[in-house]
XYZ file of C-alpha atoms in Angstrom:
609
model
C 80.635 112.102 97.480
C 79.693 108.343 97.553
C 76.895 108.917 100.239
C 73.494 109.597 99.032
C 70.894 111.843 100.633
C 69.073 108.755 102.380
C 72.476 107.044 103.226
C 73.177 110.329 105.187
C 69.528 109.787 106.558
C 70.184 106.633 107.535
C 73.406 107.438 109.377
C 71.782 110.638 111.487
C 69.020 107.547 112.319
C 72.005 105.638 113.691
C 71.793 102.852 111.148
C 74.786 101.500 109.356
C 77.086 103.484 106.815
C 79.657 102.486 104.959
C 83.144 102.734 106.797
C 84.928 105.697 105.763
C 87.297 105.848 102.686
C 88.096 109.559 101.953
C 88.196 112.830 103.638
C 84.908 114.060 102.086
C 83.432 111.013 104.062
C 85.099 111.652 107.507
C 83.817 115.123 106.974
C 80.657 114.442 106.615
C 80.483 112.304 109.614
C 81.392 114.815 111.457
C 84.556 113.252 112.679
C 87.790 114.917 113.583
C 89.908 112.243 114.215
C 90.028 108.496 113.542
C 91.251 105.963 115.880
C 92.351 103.129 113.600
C 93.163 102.757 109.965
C 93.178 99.935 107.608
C 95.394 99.416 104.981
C 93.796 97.106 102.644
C 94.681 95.132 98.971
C 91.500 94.416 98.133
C 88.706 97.044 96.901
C 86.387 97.511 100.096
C 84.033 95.458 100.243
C 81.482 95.670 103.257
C 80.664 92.071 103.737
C 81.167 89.251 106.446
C 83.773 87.542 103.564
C 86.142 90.150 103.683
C 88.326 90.473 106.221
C 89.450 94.089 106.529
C 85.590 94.626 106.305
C 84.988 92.349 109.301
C 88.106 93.443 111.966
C 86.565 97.376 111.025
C 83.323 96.537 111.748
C 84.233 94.624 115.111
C 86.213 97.907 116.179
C 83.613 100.118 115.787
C 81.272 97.737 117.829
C 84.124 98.266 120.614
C 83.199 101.991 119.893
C 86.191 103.070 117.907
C 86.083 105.198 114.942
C 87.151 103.572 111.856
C 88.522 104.133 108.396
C 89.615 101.856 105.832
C 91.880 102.938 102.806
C 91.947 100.133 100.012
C 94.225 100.008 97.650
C 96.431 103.123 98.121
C 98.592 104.089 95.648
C 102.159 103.027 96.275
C 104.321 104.235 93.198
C 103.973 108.459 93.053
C 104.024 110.817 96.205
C 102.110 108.500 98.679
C 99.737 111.274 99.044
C 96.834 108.010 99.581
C 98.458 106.822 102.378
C 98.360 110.726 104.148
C 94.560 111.809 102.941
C 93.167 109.988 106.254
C 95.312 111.794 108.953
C 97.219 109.964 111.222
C 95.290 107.272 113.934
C 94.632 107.983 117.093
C 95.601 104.234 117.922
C 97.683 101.892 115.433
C 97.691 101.699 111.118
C 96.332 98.349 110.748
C 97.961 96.618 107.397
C 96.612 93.679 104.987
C 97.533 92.814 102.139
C 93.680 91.644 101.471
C 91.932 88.344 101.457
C 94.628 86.505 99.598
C 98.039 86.046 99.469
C 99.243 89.046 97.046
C 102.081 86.327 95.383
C 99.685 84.244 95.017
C 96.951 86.915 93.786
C 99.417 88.115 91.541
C 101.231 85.442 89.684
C 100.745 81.324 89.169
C 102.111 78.215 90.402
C 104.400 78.916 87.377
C 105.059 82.544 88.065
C 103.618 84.527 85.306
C 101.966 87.306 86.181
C 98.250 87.275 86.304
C 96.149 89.905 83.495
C 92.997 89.999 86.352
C 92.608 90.137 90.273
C 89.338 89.204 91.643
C 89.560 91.129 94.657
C 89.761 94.466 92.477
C 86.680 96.675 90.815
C 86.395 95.844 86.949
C 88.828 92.660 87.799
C 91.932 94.749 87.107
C 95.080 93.599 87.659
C 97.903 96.096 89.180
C 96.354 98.096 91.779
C 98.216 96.071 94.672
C 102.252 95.633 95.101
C 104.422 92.062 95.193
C 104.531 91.744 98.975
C 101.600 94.190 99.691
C 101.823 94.211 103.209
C 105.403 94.550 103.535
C 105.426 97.776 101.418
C 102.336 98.978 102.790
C 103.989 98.918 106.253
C 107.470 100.332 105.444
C 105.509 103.427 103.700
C 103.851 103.521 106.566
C 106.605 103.625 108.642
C 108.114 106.221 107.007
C 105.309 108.419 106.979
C 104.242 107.991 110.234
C 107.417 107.380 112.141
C 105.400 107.348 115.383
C 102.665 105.519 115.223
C 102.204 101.830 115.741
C 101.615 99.279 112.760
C 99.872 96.066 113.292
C 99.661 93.454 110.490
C 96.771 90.785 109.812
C 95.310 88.755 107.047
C 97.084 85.365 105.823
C 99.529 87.248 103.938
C 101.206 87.787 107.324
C 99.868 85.402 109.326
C 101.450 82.869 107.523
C 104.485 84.319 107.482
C 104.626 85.048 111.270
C 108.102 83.108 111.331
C 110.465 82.644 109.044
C 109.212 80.526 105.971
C 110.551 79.881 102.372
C 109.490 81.995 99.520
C 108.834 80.164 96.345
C 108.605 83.629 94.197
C 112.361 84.587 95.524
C 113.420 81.412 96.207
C 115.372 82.367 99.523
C 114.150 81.626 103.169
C 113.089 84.857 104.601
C 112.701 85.651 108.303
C 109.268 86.611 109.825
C 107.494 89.361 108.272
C 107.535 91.808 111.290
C 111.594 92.270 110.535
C 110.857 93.179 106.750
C 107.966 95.404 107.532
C 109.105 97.262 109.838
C 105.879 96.701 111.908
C 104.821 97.073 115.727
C 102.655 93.613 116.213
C 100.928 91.298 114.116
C 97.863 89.096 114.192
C 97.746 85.781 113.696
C 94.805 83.411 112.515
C 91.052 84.677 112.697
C 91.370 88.511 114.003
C 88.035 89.373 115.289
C 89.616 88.650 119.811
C 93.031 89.523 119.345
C 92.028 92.858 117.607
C 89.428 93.864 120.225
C 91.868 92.606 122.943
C 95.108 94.576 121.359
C 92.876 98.148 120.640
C 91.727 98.109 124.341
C 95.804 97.687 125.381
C 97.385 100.607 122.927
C 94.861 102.712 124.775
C 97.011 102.453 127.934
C 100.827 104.419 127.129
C 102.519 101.506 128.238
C 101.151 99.144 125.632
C 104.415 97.443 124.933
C 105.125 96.338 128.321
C 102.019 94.087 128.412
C 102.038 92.803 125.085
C 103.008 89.366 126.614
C 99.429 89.628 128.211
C 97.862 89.497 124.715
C 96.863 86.212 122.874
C 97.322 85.170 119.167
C 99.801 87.782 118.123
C 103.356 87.995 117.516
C 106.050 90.855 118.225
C 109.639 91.532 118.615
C 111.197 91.273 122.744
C 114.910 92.253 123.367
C 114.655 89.581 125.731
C 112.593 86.063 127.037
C 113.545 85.820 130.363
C 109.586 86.947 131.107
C 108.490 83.847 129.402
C 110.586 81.044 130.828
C 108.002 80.280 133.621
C 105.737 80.065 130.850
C 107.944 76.681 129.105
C 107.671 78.760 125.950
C 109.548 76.226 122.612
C 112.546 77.818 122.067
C 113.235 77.158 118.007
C 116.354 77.773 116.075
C 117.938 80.552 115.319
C 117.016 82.705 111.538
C 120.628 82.321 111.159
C 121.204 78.489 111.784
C 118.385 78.110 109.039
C 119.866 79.913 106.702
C 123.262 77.653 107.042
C 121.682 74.275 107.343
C 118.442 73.618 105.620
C 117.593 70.971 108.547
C 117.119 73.569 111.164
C 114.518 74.966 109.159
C 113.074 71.338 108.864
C 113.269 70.915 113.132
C 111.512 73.907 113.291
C 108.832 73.692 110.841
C 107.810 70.232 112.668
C 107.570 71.302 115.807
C 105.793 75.039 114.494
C 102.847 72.637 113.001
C 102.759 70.109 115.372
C 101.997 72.659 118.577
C 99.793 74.589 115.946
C 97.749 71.841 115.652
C 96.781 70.992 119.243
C 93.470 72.975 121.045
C 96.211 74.308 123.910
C 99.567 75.332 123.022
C 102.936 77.375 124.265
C 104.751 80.232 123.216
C 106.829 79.974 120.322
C 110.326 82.310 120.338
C 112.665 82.389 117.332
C 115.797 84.212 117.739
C 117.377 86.487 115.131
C 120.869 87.309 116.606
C 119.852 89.590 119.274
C 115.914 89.684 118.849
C 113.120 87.414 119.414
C 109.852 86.884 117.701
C 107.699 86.008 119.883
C 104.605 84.317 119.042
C 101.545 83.635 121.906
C 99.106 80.817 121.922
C 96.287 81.572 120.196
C 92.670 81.919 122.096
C 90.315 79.153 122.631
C 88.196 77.889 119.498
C 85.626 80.175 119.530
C 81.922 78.968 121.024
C 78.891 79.395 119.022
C 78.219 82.555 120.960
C 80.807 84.184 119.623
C 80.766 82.813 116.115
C 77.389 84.452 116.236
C 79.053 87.702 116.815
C 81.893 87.797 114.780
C 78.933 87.463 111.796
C 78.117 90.919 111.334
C 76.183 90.920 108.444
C 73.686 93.164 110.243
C 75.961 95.484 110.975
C 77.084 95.509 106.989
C 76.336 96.843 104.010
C 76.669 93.562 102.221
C 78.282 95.332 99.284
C 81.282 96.772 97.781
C 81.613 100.651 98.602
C 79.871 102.761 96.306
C 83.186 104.663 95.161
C 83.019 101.490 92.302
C 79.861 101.481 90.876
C 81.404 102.667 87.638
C 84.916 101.123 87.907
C 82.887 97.677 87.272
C 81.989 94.797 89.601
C 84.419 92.820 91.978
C 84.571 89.306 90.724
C 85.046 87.845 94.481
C 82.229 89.312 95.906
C 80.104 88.463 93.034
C 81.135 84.695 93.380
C 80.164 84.664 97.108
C 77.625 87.574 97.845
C 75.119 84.517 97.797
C 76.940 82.739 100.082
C 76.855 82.115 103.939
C 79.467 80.804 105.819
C 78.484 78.507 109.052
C 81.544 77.521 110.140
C 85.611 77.665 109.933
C 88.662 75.902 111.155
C 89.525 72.422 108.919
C 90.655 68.953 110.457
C 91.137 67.521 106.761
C 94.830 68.268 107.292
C 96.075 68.414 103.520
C 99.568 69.319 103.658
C 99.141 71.827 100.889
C 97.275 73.861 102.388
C 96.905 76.915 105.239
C 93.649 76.933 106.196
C 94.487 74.976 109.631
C 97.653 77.168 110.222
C 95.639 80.111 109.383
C 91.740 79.172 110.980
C 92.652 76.113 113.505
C 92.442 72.347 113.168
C 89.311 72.305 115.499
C 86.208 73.413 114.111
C 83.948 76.891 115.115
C 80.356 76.715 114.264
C 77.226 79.392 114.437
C 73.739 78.469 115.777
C 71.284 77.778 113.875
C 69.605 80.665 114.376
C 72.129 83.005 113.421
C 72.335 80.999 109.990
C 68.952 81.646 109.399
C 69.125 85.246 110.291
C 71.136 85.860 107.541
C 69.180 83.756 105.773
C 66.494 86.116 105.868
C 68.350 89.079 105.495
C 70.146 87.670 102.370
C 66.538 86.715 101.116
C 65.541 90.300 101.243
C 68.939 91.960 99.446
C 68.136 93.276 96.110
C 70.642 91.026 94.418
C 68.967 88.344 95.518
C 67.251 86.215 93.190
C 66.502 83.057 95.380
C 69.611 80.381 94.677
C 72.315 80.268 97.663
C 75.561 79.361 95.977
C 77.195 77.915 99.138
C 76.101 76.774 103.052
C 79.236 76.074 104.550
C 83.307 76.727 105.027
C 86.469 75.516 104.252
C 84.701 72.407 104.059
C 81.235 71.792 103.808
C 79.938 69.509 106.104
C 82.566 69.962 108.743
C 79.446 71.713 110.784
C 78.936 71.318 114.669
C 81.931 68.139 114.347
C 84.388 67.876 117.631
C 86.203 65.480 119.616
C 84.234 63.269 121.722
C 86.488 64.016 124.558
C 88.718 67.402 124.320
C 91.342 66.928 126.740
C 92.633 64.664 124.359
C 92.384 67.331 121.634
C 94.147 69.797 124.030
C 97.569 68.195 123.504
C 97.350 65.825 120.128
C 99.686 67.004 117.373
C 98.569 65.039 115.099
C 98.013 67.461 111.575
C 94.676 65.044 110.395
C 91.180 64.083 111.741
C 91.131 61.903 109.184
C 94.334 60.626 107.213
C 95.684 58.029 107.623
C 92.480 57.109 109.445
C 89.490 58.242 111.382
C 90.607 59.351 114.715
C 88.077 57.229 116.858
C 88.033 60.288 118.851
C 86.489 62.284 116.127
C 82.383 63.061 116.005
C 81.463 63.039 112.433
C 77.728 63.212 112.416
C 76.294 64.691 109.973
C 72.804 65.074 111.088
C 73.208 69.043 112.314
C 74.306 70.126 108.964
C 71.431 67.777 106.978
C 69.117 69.652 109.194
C 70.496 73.099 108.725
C 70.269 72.482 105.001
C 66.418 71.098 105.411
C 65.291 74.367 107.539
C 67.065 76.732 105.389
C 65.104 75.287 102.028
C 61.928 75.784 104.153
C 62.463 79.564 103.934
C 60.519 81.705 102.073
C 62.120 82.817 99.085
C 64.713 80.247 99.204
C 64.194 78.698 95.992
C 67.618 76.429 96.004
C 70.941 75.822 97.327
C 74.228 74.597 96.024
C 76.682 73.339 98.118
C 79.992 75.753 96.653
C 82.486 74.246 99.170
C 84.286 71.012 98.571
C 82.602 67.862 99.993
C 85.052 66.011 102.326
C 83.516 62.475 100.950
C 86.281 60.209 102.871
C 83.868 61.274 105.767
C 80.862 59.709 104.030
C 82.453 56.208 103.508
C 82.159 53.054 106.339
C 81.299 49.742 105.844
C 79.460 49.704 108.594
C 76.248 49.921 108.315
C 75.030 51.089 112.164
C 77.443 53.561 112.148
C 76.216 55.018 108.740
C 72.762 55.439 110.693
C 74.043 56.766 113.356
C 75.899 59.354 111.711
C 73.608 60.499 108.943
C 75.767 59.393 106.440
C 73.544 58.420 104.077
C 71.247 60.904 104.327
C 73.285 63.410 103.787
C 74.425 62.133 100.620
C 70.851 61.771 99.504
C 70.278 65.640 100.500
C 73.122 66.861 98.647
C 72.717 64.118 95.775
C 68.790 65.257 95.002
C 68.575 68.746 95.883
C 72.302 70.574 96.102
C 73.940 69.206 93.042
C 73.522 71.746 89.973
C 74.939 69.342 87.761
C 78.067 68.816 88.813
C 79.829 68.464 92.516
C 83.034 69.141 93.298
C 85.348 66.335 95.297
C 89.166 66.805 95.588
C 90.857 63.444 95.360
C 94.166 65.006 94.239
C 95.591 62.067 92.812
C 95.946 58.837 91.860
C 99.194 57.868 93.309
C 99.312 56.263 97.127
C 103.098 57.744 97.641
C 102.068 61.160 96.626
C 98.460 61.077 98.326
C 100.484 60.034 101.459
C 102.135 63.115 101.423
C 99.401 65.196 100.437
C 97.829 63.959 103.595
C 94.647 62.846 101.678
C 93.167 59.446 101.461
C 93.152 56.580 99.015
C 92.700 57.034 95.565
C 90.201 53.698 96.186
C 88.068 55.781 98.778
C 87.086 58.157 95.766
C 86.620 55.493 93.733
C 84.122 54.397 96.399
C 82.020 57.319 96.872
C 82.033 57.698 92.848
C 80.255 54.426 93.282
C 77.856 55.883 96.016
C 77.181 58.762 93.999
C 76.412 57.394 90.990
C 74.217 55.243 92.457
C 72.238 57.510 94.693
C 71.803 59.450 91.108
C 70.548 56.427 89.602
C 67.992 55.959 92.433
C 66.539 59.873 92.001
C 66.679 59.466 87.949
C 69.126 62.124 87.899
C 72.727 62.012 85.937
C 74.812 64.454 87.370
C 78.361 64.231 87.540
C 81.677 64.155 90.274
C 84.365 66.935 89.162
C 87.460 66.075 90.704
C 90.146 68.674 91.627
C 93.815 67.043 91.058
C 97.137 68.949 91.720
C 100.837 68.315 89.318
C 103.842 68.913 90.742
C 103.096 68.250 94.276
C 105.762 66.935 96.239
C 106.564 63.736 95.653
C 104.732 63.965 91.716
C 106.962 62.061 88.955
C 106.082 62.491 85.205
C 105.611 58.705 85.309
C 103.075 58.952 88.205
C 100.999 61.805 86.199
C 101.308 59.888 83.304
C 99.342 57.186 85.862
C 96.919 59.451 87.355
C 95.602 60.271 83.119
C 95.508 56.698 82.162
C 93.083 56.104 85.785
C 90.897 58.517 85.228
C 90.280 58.018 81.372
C 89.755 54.858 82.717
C 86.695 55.778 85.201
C 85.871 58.538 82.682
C 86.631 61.799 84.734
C 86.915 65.335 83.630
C 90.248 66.566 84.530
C 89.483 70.429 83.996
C 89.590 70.888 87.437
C 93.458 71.070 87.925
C 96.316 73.307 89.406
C 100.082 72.912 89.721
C 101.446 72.968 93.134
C 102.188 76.697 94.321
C 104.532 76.661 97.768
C 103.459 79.051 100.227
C 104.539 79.836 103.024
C 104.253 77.471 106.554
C 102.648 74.347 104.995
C 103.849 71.235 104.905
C 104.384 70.655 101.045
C 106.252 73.345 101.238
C 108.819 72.995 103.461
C 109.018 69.393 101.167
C 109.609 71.567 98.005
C 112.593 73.790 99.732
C 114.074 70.833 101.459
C 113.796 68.025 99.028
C 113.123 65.352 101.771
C 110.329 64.710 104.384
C 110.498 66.848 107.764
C 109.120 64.629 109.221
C 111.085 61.346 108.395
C 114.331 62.466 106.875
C 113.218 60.670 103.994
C 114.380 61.980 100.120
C 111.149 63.364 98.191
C 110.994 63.953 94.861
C 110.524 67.826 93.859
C 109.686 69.110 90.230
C 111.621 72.316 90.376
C 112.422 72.884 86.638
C 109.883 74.858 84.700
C 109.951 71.770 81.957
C 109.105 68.792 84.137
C 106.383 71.089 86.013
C 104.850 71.918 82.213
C 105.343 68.369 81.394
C 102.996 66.911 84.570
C 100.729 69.641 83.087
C 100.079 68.005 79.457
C 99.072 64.868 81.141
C 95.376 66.918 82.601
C 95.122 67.824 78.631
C 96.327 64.746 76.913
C 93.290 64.573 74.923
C 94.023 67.710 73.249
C 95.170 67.572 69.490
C 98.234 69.798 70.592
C 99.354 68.001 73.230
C 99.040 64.126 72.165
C 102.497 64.122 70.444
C 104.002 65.699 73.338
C 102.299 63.257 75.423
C 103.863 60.553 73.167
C 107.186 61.795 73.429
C 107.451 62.116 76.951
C 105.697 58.554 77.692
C 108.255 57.267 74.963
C 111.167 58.870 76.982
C 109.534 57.031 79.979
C 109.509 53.762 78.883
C 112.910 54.037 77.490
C 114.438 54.863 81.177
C 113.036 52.036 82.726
């Protein structure tokens, strides 16, 4: 029994509990049903960073009784999956807070010996393709009873998308799981909004009502007053790569505007349809979709001896103030997933949590992180929307500034200021990565006006705990061009800034730059470039990662198709196992093992040209 005698206190009081995980627990709340499940990856951790946590947590505000069952066994007699009873409403299914391909193995695909989402950092409590499985046991246990996917394992795999760990192009997710409906994006509105409709017996009939989710019709003649984008067919993809590269285009360029249509991709006789997402959410409802007052703010008893869970103990310090990223990289899913625009809190709910972090046992006065996918992205917008409402384009930023774009950084300067004025704040770090391109003008009025400066000088003197992490990427203009990231020269810039704001506070902390190999467009010769460069400006290159595909991003549909979407253009793909290890060697060249592999492969080099 994980509850102890004042938990149960506390719960007869009406304060919060954790969410149900067992029998013995839905016992002792007295309940005798349970209106929605959720299937989870990860370990349970009650905390605003988890998702499963979160979308529970919102249902029971709606009043709905929730239970959450993590990590269910899914190799003997399923008996996990059947210890809760069967829903009153819908099995909702995630495979966690990550990716499981990605959880499990690397860009290289060896397995992984450690998941940070797990108690004791175990690897093997979560299947290849979790939320596929997940649903199809579900499905066959509970023939009746609707299944509705979320997370980014299936959001970003809401149509059909290429599969570096199988190497095939596989259709959406809701064919191979066998599932009712799935959520899309941020879940907190389209849960609330879906629960309410599965209440009614006709649910199905109205799905079309229902925003940011996506479901099988028979038939789209109900959306053509709508103008929905009619893509290609599963099948047309699968015999001509370039339908998949028509499609993928105009998937991210209508994801990436504030107001967009209904997608439809036909599979024979079916349709996935996929809605428009809701608005970006106002502050109001940022607020809400916190929750940390309605959490625990800690993993579920049921591990204390199992060991701790490495992800929550990297962020249990941390606050998120905002989400949504306009930095565009092509790499990566965070604006497929959480929007282009950006969704902050107030103030004031910051600093709520604030206080109610500062009186958590664990507690011991640093805050690891203030921010989101990017950290001072806080509060920023258009100047005027409407012109958001239709723009495609995937970057705020690269190649340049949209003039449209408000980048002042004078909200998040002051966040940072009042937070440090609370008692028993001792220090904060700033965890997420700095987007410095931001930070860099030549003009001098605009700097001013913008709090450029000063928000260097914040984070420079009191945010820095040594080190600060930037993500130039590369070296290479061709590459960076495709990564959708800036000049190699603007880093080289704000390395100058930096430095020099260090010099001014006597303090001689350093830039650690994240850089990716095998990116498309990456050549041996070009990472042979990118070592020489930054031995040159002395930079630690520990920071590093080899390209991983994943599904609906940009890069990737470069790795499967071997040219640019957009352009037709050829791009250069390291495929082969050998040329991705050799890229590798050149982040380690300094390394007595590696220097007369190094010399080999620059020898080869030379002798090609």
């Amino acid at each position: 029994m994980y509850f102890c005698r004042s938990e149960r206190q506390r719960t007869m009081a009406g304060e919060s509990h954790f969410l149900p995980i067992t029998k013995k627990e839905l016992d002792y709340l007295g309940w005798d049903y349970v209106d929605v499940i959720i299937v989870n990856g990860d370990a349970y951790v009650d905390h605003p960073s988890f998702g499963a946590a979160v979308i529970g947590r919102v249902l029971e505000r709606e009043g709905l009784r929730v239970a959450i069952l993590p990590q269910p066994n899914w190799q003997d007699d399923l008996r996990d999956f059947k210890k809760l009873g069967t829903p009153r409403l819908f099995f909702g299914v995630t495979s966690g807070n990550m990716d499981s391909m990605v959880n499990h193995y690397t860009a290289n695909k060896r397995l992984r010996s450690d998941d940070a989402y797990t108690a004791g950092g175990k690897a093997g409590f979560r299947p290849d393709y979790a939320t596929s499985v997940y649903s199809r046991i579900l499905r066959q246990l509970f023939p009746d009873t609707p299944i509705v996917l979320g997370g980014v394992e299936a959001s970003m795999r809401r149509l059909s998308h290429y599969d570096y760990w199988s190497d095939t192009l596989k259709p959406s997710i809701l064919l191979d799981s066998q599932a009712d409906v799935l959520v899309y994006g941020m879940g907190e509105r389209p849960i609330v909004q879906l629960a309410h409709l599965m209440q009614r017996p006709d649910w199905r009939d109205h799905l079309s009502e229902c925003s940011q989710i996506a479901y099988i019709d028979n038939s789209v003649s109900r959306y053509k007053s709508e103008n929905p984008i009619l893509l290609h067919d599963y099948a047309e993809e699968l015999k001509d790569k370039r339908k998949y590269g028509e499609n993928f285009v105009t998937m991210e360029k209508e994801s990436n505007k504030r107001v967009q249509r209904t997608l439809i991709q036909p599979y024979t006789d079916k349709f996935v349809v996929v809605r428009p997402p809701f608005p970006v959410a106002t502050e109001a409802e940022m607020d809400s979709f916190a929750l940390f007052d309605r959490m625990k703010n800690a993993p579920h008893p049921k591990y204390l001896k199992r060991g701790d869970i490495p992800a929550f103990e990297m962020i249990k310090n941390s606050i998120t103030i905002h989400r949504g990223c306009f930095g565009g990289c092509s790499f990566c899913a965070i604006a497929a997933h959480q929007g282009k625009a950006i969704a902050s809190r107030s103030v004031e709910s910051v600093m709520q949590e604030v206080e109610d972090l500062v009186q958590r046992p664990y507690f011991k006065g640093h805050i690891s992180d203030l921010g989101g996918p990017s950290a001072n992205m806080y509060k920023m917008h258009g100047k005027d929307l409407s012109q958001c409402e239709k723009c495609a384009r995937a970057s705020c930023l690269v190649p340049k500034k949209c003039p449209n774009l408000v980048a002042d950084h004078h909200a998040v300067t002051a966040l940072y200021q009042k937070v440090m004025n609370t008692n028993g704040v001792k220090h904060i770090t700033i965890g997420s990565g700095i987007r410095y391109d931001m930070l860099l003008t030549d003009n001098e009025k605009e700097r001013m006006q913008l709090g450029l400066g000063e928000y260097l000088r914040q984070v420079v003197r009191h945010h820095v705990s040594g080190r600060l992490k930037v993500a130039p990427e590369h070296t290479d203009s061709e590459v960076l061009a495709l990564m959708r990231k800036p000049s190699f020269d603007h880093f080289l810039d704000f390395l100058k800034d930096f430095n020099e704001e260090n010099r001014k506070c006597g303090k001689n902390q350093q830039l650690i730059p994240y850089f990716i190999a095998s990116h498309p467009g990456c050549t041996v010769e070009k990472m042979s470039k990118l070592c020489d460069l930054t031995h040159q400006y002395h930079l630690m290159t520990d920071q590093v990662q080899d390209f991983t595909p994943t599904p609906m991003t940009y890069a990737t549909a470069m790795y499967y198709l071997g040219y640019d979407p957009y352009t037709g253009k050829k791009v250069h793909v390291a495929k082969s196992k050998q040329e991705r290890q050799d890229q590798h060697l050149f982040f380690f060249a300094d390394l007595p093992e590696n220097k007369k592999k190094i010399r080999v492969i620059r020898a080869n080099l030379h002798n090609k040209r």
